[in-house]
Coordinates of C-alpha atoms and ligand atoms in Angstrom, one line a residue:
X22 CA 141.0 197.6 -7.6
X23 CA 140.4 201.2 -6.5
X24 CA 143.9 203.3 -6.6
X25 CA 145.3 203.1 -3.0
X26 CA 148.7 203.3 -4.4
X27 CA 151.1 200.5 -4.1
X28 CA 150.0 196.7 -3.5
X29 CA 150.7 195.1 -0.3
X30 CA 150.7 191.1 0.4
X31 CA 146.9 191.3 1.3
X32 CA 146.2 193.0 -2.1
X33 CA 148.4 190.1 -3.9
X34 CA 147.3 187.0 -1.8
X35 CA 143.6 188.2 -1.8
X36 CA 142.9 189.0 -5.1
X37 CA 145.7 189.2 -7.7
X38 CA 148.0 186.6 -7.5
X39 CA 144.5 184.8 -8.3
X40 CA 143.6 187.0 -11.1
X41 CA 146.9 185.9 -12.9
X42 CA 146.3 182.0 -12.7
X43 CA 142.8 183.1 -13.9
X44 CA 144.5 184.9 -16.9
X45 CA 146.9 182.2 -17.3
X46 CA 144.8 179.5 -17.2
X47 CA 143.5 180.6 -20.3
X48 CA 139.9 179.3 -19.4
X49 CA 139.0 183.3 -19.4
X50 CA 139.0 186.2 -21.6
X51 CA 139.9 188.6 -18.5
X52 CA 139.1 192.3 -18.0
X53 CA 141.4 194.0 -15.2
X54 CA 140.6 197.8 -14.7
X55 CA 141.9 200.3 -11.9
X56 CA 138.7 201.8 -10.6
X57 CA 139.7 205.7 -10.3
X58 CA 136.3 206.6 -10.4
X59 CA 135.5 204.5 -7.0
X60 CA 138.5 206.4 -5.2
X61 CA 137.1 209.7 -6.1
X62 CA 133.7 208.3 -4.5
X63 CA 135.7 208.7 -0.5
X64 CA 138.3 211.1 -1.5
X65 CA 137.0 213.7 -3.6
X66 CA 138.5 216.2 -1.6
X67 CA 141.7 215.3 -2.7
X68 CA 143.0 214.2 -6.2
X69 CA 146.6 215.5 -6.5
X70 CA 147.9 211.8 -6.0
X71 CA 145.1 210.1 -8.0
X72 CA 147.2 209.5 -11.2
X73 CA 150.2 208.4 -9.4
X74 CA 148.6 206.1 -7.5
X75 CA 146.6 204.8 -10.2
X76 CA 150.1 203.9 -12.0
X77 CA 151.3 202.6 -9.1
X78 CA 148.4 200.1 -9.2
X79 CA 149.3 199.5 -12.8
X80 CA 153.0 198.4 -12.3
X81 CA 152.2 196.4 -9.4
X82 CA 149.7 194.7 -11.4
X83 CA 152.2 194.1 -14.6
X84 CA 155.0 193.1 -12.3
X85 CA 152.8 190.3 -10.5
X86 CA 152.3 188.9 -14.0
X87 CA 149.3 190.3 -15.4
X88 CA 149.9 190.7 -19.3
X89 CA 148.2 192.9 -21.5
X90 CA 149.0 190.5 -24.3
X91 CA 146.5 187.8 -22.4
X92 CA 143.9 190.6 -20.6
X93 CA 142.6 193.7 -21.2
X94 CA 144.1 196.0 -18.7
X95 CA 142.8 199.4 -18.6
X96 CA 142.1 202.8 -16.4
X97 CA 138.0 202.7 -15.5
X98 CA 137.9 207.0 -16.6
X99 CA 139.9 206.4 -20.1
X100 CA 136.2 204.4 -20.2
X101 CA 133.6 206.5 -20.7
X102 CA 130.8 204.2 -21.2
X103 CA 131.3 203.2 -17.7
X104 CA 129.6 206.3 -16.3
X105 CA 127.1 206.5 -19.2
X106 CA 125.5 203.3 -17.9
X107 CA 125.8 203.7 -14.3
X108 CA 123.6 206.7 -15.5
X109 CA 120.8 204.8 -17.2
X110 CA 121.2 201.9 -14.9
X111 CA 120.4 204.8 -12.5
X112 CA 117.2 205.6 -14.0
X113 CA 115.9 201.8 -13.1
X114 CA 117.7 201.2 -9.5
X115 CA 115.7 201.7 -6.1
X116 CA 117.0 203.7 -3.5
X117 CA 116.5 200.9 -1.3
X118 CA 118.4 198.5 -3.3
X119 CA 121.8 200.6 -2.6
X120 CA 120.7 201.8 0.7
X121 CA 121.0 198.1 1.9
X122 CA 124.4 197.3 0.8
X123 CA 125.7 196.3 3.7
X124 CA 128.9 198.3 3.4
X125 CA 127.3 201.1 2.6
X126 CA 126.5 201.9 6.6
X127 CA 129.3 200.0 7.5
X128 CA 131.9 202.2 5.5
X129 CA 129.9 205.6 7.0
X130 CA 130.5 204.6 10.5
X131 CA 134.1 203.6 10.2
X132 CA 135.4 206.3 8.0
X133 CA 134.5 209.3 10.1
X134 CA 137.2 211.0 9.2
X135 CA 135.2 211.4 5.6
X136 CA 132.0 213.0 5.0
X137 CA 130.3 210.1 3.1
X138 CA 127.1 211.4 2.7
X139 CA 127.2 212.6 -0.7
X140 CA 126.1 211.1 -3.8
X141 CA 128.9 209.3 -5.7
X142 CA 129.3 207.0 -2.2
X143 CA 125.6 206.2 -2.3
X144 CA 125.8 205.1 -5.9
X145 CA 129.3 202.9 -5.8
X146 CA 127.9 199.7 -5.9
X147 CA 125.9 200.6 -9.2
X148 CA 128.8 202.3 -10.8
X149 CA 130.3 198.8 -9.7
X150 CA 127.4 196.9 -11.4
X151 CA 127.9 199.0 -14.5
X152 CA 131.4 198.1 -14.4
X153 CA 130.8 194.4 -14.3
X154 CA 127.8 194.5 -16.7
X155 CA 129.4 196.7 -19.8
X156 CA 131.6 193.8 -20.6
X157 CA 128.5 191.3 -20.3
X158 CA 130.9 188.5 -18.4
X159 CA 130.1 185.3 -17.5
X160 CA 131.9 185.8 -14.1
X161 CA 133.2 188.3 -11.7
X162 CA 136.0 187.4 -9.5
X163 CA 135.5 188.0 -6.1
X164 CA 136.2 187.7 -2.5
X165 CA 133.4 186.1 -0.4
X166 CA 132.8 189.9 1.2
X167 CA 132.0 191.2 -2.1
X168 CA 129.5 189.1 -3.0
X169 CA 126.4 191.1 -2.0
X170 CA 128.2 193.4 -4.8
X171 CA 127.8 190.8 -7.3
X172 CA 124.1 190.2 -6.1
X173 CA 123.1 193.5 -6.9
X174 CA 124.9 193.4 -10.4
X175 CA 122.6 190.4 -10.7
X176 CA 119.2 192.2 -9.5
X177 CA 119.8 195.3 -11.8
X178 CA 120.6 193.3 -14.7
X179 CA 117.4 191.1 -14.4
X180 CA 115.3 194.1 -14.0
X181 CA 116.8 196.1 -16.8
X182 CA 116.1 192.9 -19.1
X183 CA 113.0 192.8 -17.7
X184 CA 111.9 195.9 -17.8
X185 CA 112.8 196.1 -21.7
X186 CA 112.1 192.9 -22.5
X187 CA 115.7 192.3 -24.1
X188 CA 118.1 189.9 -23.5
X189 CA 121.2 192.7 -22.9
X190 CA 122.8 191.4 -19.8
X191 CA 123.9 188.4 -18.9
X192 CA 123.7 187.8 -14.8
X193 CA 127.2 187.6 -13.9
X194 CA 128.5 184.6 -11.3
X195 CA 130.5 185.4 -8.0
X196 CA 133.7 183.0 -8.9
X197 CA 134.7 183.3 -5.4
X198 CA 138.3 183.3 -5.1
X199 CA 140.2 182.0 -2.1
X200 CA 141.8 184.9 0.5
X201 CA 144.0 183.7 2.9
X202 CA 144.6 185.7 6.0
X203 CA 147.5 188.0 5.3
X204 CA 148.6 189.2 8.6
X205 CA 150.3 192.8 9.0
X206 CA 152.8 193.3 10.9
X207 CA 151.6 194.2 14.2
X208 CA 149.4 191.0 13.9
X209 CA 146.5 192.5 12.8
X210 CA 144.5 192.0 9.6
X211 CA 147.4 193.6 6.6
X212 CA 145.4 196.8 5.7
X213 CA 146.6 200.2 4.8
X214 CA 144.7 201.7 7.4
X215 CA 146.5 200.1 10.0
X216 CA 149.9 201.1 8.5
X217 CA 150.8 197.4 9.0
X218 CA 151.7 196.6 5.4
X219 CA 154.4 194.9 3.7
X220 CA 154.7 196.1 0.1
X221 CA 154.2 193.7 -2.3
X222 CA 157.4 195.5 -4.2
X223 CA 159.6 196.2 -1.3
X224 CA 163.2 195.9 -1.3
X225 CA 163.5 192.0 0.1
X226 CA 165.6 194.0 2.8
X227 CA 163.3 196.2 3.7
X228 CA 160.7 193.2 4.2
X229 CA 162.7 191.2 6.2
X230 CA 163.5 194.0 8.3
X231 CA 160.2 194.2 8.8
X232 CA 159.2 190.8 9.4
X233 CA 162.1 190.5 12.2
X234 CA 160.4 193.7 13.8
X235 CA 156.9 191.2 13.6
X236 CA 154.6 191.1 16.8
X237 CA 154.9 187.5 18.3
X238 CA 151.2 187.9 19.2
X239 CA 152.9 187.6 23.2
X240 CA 154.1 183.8 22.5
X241 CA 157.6 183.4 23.6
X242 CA 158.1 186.8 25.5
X243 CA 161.2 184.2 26.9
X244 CA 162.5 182.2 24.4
X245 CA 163.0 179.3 26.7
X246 CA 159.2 179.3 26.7
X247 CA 157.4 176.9 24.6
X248 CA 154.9 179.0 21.8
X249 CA 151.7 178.5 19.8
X250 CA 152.5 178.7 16.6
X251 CA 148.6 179.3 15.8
X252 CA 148.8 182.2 17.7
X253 CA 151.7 184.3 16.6
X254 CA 151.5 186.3 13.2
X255 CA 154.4 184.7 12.1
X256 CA 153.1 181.8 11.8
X257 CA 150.4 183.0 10.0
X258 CA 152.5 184.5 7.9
X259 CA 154.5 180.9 7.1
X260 CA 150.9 179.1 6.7
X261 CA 150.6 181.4 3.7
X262 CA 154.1 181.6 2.0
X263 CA 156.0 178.2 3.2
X264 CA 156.5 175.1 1.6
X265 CA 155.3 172.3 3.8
X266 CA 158.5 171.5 4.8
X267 CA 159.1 175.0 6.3
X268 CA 155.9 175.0 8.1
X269 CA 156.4 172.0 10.1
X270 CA 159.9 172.2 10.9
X271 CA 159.2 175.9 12.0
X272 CA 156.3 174.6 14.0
X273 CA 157.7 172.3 15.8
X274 CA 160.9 174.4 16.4
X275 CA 157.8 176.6 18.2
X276 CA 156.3 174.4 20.2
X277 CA 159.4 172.8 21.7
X278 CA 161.1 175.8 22.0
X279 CA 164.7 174.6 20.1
X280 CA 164.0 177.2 18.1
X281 CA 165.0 181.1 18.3
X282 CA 161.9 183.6 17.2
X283 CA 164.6 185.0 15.1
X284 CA 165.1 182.5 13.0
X285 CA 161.3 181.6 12.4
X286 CA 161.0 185.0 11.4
X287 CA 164.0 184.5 9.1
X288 CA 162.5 181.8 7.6
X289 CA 159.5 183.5 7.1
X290 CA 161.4 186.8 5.3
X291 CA 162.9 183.9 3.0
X292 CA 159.7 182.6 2.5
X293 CA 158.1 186.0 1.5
X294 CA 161.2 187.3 -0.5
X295 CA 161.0 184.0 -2.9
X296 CA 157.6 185.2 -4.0
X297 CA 158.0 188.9 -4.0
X298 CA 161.8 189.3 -4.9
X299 CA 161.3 188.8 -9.0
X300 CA 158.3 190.6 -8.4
X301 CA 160.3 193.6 -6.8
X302 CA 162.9 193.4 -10.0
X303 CA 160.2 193.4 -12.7
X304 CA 158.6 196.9 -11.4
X305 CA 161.9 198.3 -10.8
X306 CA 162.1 197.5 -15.1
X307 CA 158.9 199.2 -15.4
X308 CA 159.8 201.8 -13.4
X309 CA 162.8 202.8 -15.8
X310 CA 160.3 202.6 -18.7
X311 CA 156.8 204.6 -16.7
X312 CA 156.1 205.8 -20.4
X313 CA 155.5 202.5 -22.5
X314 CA 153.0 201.4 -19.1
X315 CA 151.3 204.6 -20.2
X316 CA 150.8 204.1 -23.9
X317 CA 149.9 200.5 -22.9
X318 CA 147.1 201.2 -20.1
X319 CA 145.7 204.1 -23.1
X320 CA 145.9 201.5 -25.8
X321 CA 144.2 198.8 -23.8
X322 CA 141.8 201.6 -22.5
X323 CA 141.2 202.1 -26.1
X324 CA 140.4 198.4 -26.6
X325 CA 138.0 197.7 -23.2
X326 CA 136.1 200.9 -24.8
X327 CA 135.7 199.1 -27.9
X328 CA 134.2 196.3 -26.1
X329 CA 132.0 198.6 -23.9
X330 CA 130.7 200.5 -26.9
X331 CA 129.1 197.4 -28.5
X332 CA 127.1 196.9 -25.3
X333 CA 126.1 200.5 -25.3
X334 CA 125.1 200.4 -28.9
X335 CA 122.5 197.7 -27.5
X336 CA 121.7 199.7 -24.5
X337 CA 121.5 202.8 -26.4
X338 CA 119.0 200.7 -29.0
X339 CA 116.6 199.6 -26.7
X340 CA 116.3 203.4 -24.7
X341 CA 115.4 204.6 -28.1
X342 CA 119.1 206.8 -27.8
X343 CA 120.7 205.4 -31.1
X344 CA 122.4 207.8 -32.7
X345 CA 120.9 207.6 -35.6
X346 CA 118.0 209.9 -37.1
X347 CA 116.1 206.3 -37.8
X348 CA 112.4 205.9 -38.0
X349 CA 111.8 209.6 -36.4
X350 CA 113.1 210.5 -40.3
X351 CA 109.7 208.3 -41.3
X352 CA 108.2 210.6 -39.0
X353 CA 108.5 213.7 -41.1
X354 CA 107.9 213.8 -44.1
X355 CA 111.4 212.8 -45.6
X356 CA 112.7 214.3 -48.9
X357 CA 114.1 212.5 -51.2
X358 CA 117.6 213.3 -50.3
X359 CA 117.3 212.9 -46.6
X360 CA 116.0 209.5 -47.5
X361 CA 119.2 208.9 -49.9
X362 CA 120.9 210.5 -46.8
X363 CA 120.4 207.2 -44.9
X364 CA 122.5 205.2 -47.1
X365 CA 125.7 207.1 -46.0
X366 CA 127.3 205.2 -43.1
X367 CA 130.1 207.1 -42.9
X368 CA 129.1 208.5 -39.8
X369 CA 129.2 204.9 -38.0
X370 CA 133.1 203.8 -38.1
X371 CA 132.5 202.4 -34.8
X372 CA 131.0 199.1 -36.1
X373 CA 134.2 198.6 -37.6
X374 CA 135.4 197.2 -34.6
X375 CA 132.5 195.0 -33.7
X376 CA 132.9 191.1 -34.7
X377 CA 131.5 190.3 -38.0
X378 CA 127.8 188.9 -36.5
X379 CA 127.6 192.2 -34.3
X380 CA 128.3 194.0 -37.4
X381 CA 125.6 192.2 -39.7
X382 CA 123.0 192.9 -36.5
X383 CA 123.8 196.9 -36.5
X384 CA 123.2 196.7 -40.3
X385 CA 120.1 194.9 -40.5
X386 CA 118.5 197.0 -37.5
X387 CA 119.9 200.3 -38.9
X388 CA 118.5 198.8 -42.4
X389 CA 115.2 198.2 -40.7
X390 CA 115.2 201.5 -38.8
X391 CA 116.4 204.1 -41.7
X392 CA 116.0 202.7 -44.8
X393 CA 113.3 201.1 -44.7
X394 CA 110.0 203.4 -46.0
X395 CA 106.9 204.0 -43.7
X396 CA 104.7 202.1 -45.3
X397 CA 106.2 199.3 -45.4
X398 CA 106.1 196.9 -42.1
X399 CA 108.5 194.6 -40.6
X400 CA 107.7 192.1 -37.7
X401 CA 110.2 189.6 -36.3
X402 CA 108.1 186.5 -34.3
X403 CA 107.6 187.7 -30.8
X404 CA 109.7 184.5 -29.6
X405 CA 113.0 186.2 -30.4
X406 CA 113.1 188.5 -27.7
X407 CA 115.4 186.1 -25.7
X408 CA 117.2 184.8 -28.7
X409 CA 120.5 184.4 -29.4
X410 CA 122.7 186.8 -31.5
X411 CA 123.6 183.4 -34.2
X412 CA 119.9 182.8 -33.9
X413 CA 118.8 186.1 -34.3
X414 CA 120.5 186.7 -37.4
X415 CA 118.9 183.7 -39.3
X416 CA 115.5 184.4 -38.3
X417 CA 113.2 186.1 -40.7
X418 CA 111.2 189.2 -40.4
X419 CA 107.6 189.1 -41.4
X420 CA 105.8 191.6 -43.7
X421 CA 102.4 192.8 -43.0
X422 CA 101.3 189.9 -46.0
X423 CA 103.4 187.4 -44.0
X424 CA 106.4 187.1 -46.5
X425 CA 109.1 185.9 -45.0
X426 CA 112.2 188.2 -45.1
X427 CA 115.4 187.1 -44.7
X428 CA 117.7 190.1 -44.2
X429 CA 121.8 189.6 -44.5
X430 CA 124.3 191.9 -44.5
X431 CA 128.2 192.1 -45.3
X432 CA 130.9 194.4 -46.0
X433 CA 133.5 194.2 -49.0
X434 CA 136.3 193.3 -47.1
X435 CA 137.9 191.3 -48.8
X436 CA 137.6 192.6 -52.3
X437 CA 136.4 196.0 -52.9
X438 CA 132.4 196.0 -54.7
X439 CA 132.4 192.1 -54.1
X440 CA 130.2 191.1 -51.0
X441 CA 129.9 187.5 -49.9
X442 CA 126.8 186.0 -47.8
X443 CA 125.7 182.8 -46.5
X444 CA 121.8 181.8 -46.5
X445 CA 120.4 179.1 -44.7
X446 CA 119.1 176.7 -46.8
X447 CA 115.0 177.5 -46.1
X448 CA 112.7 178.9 -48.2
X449 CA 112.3 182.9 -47.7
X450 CA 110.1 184.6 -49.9
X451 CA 112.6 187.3 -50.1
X452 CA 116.4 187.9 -49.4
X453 CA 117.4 191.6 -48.8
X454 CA 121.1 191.6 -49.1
X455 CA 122.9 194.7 -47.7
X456 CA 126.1 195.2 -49.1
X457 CA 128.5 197.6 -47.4
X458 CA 131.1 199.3 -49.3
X459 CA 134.3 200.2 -48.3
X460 CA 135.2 202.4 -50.9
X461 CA 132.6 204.9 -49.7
X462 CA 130.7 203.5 -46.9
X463 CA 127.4 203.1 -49.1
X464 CA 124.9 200.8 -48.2
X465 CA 123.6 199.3 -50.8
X466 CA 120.0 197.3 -50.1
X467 CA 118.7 194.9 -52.3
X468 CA 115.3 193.3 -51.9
X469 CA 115.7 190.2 -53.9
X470 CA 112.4 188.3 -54.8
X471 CA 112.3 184.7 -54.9
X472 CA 112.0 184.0 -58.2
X473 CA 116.0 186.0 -59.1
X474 CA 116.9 183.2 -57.3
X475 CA 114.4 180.4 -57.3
X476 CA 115.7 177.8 -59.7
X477 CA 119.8 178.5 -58.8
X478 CA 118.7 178.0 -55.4
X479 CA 116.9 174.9 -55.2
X480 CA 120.4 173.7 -57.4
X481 CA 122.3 174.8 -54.7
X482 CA 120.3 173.0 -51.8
X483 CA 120.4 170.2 -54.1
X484 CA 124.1 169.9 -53.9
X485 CA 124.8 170.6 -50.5
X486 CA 124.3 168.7 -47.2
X487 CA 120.9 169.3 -45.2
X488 CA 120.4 172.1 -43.2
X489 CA 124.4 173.8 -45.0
X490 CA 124.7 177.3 -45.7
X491 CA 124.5 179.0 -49.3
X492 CA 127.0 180.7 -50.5
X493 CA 126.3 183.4 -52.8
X494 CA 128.3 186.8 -53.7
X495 CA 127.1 189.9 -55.2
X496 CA 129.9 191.7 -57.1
X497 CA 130.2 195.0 -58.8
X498 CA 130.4 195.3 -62.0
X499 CA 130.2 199.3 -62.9
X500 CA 126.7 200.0 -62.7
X501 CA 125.6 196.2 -62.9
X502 CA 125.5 194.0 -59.3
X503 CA 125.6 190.3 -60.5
X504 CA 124.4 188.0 -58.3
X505 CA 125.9 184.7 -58.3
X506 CA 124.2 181.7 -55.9
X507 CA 127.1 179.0 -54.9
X508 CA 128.8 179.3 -58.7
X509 CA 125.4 179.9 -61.0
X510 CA 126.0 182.4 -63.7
X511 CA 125.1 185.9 -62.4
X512 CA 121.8 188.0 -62.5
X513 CA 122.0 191.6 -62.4
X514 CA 120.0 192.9 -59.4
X515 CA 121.0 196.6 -60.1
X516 CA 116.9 197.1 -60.7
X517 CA 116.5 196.1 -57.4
X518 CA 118.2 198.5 -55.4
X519 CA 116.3 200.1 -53.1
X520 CA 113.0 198.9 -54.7
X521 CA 110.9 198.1 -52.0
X522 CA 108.3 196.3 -53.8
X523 CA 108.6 193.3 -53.2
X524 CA 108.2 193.8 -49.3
X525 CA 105.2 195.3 -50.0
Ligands
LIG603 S1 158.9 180.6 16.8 FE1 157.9 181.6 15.1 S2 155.8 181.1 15.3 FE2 156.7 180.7 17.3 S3 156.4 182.5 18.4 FE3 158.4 182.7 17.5 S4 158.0 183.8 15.6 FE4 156.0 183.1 16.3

């Protein structure tokens, strides 16, 4: 949600008293952000309010039940990574393709009060995408007006992958979420515009105060007159928040006139309050407490970045942007030290976060792309451009004499200079184990011909079930690495370090 300050009914019946049965159903792992950004894209001219209202947003969304311990719940600027795609997303999107976003126009002509024709209001809807697409979801909640939104994320995420021939984006689903009517309470649809709105955290006197002051919609001017229900705001307004019961009784009451306006709209405050009331009393907690929703929107900011910055590690990859020096060292010709230079990763704490196959793919490609020397060529089947991450990872690379290579990498985490592995059982001419260590964020490479492991291997494969994994650990032993395949007395592979030979 952009920062419009606080939530009225049409902000909690339309979108987020979904998004916390979507939380809760625990179907989802959910991603709720307060789009600051998109508010700066109309009202540039004006942030003095922009943080208030964006914590305004924040309670509202806590108080209706969303829960940082079940989603991520963050502020879209404490996000970086958000603009640095909608950048490089920029570099691939037509004109065209944001010209025709229907609200584009739509919002120009309405919003004459705004000059709209700058740039940051032409390029919402791809800022949007680029929200939607750094967390490479599955789904994106929306109404059924925001689904040309969602059709766009889709179009710029096929031509990226596409374009690169990578598999980095997923194309997102609308899960189209149902939007009652929410009248406001002049009868028109509830919208801040209209100054019409009942606050979703208003005292419950101040909403039925308002409610009694509703528009009829011009049924029952007399109260002897009989009414239409279907007509009258009111009784829009039950259709939402009444139990059955309530609906038809006031109905009824309506049409046969035995019942006074005043007390429909009495129901209908009762109605209203049951929903909103402990909604209303959790804020006012928050409210007493506005620092601890501020460390907790920075924290979770903290985390949604963590999340972002494994996609832009890919993105980053296949723009040729990594971070790294990588093959361009090759490039050169490299001393000795700035080859020995590669092994340091302590430049690259942000893989620390990443899941443990995430982490094993930045190793390997950073493996493939720094350490590796010139002459020496690596080719992974063409097939594997759309392959999965699991699949990825077990897949060989091919030398330039059609070795097969299989490349594995792991960090000591649980013992310092011991490094555990799992190899498909299938015959690789060489393993190249990378060993990470924690104490000082080496990387050590071994290439491992087959015959260091040839005989406690095809032991191994004996002993365990077709198509299992093989366990093996390398452990440090001061200036020894003894490699030990599922239990078989160790080899020392210290020789091997960084000997390239038998890639060659
Ligand atoms: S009885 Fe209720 S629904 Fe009918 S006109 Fe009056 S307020 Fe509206």
């Amino acid at each position: 949600m952009r920062p419009t300050g606080k939530l009225h009914l049409g902000n909690y019946m339309g979108a987020l008293a979904n998004w916390v049965k979507l939380q809760n159903s625990a179907q989802y792992e959910c991603y709720f952000f307060i789009a600051d950004w998109h508010a700066l894209t109309t009202d540039y001219a004006d942030p003095s309010r922009l943080k208030l209202k964006t914590i305004d947003v924040a309670l509202d969304y806590l108080a209706a039940g969303l829960n940082p311990e079940k989603s991520t719940i963050f502020i879209q600027s404490h996000v970086p990574q958000h603009a640095e795609l909608n950048l490089l997303l920029g570099m691939i999107t037509p004109l065209g393709w944001l010209e025709r976003v229907p609200t584009y126009k739509e919002q120009q002509e309405n919003l004459t009060s705004k000059d709209l024709s700058n740039f940051g209001f032409l390029g919402y809807p791809l800022l949007m995408a680029s929200d939607i697409l750094l967390y490479q979801p599955q789904f994106v909640p929306v109404g059924i007006d925001q689904t040309a939104h969602v059709e766009l994320t889709r179009e710029v995420a096929r031509r990226f992958n596409s374009m690169y021939k990578a598999e980095v984006f997923p194309e997102p689903g609308a899960l189209l979420t149902p939007s009652p009517k929410v009248p406001g309470t002049d009868g028109r649809k509830m919208s801040k515009s209209y100054g019409n709105t009942i606050g979703l955290t208003e005292a419950p006197t101040a909403v039925a105060a308002k409610i009694h002051g509703m528009s009829t919609g011009g049924q029952r001017i007399r109260q002897s007159d009989s009414g239409d229900p279907d007509l009258c705001p009111v009784g829009d307004l039950h259709k939402v928040f009444s139990a059955p019961d309530v609906i038809a009784e006031t109905q009824k009451g309506c049409r046969a006139a035995s019942m006074r306006c005043e007390l429909c709209k009495m129901e209908a405050a009762k109605s209203v309050c049951a929903v909103i009331a402990p909604i209303h009393s959790k804020r006012m907690q928050l409210e007493s407490r506005i620092d601890e929703t501020w460390d907790m929107l920075r924290e979770q900011s903290a985390k949604a970045a963590a999340r972002a910055e494994q996609t832009m590690l890919s993105v980053r990859a296949v723009l040729d942007l990594s971070h790294d020096l990588g093959s361009v060292r090759r490039h050169f010709l490299a001393s000795d030290e700035d080859l020995l230079k590669a092994h340091d990763l302590s430049s690259h704490s942000e893989w620390l976060g990443l899941q443990r196959d995430e982490q094993a793919k930045q190793l390997r490609d950073y493996w493939r792309a720094n350490l590796l020397p010139r002459e020496v060529q690596l080719s992974q089947p063409a097939n594997l451009v759309f392959a999965s991450l699991d699949r990825e990872l077990e897949e060989p690379f091919i030398t330039s004499k059609k070795k097969r290579v299989f490349v594995m990498a792991s960090r000591d985490e649980a013992a310092p200079g011991r490094w555990a592995f799992e190899i498909p059982a299938k015959s690789y001419e060489v393993w190249t184990l990378l060993c990470w260590s924690k104490a000082d964020d080496w990387l050590h490479d071994f290439p491992i011909p087959q015959k260091y492991y040839a005989q406690a291997f095809a032991q191994a494969r004996k002993s365990l079930k077709k198509d299992g994994k093989i366990p093996l650990t390398v452990q440090k032993d001061g200036d020894r690495f003894l490699l030990s395949i599922h239990g078989s007395e160790p080899v020392d592979i210290a020789e091997l370090q960084s000997n390239y030979g038998p890639l060659g």
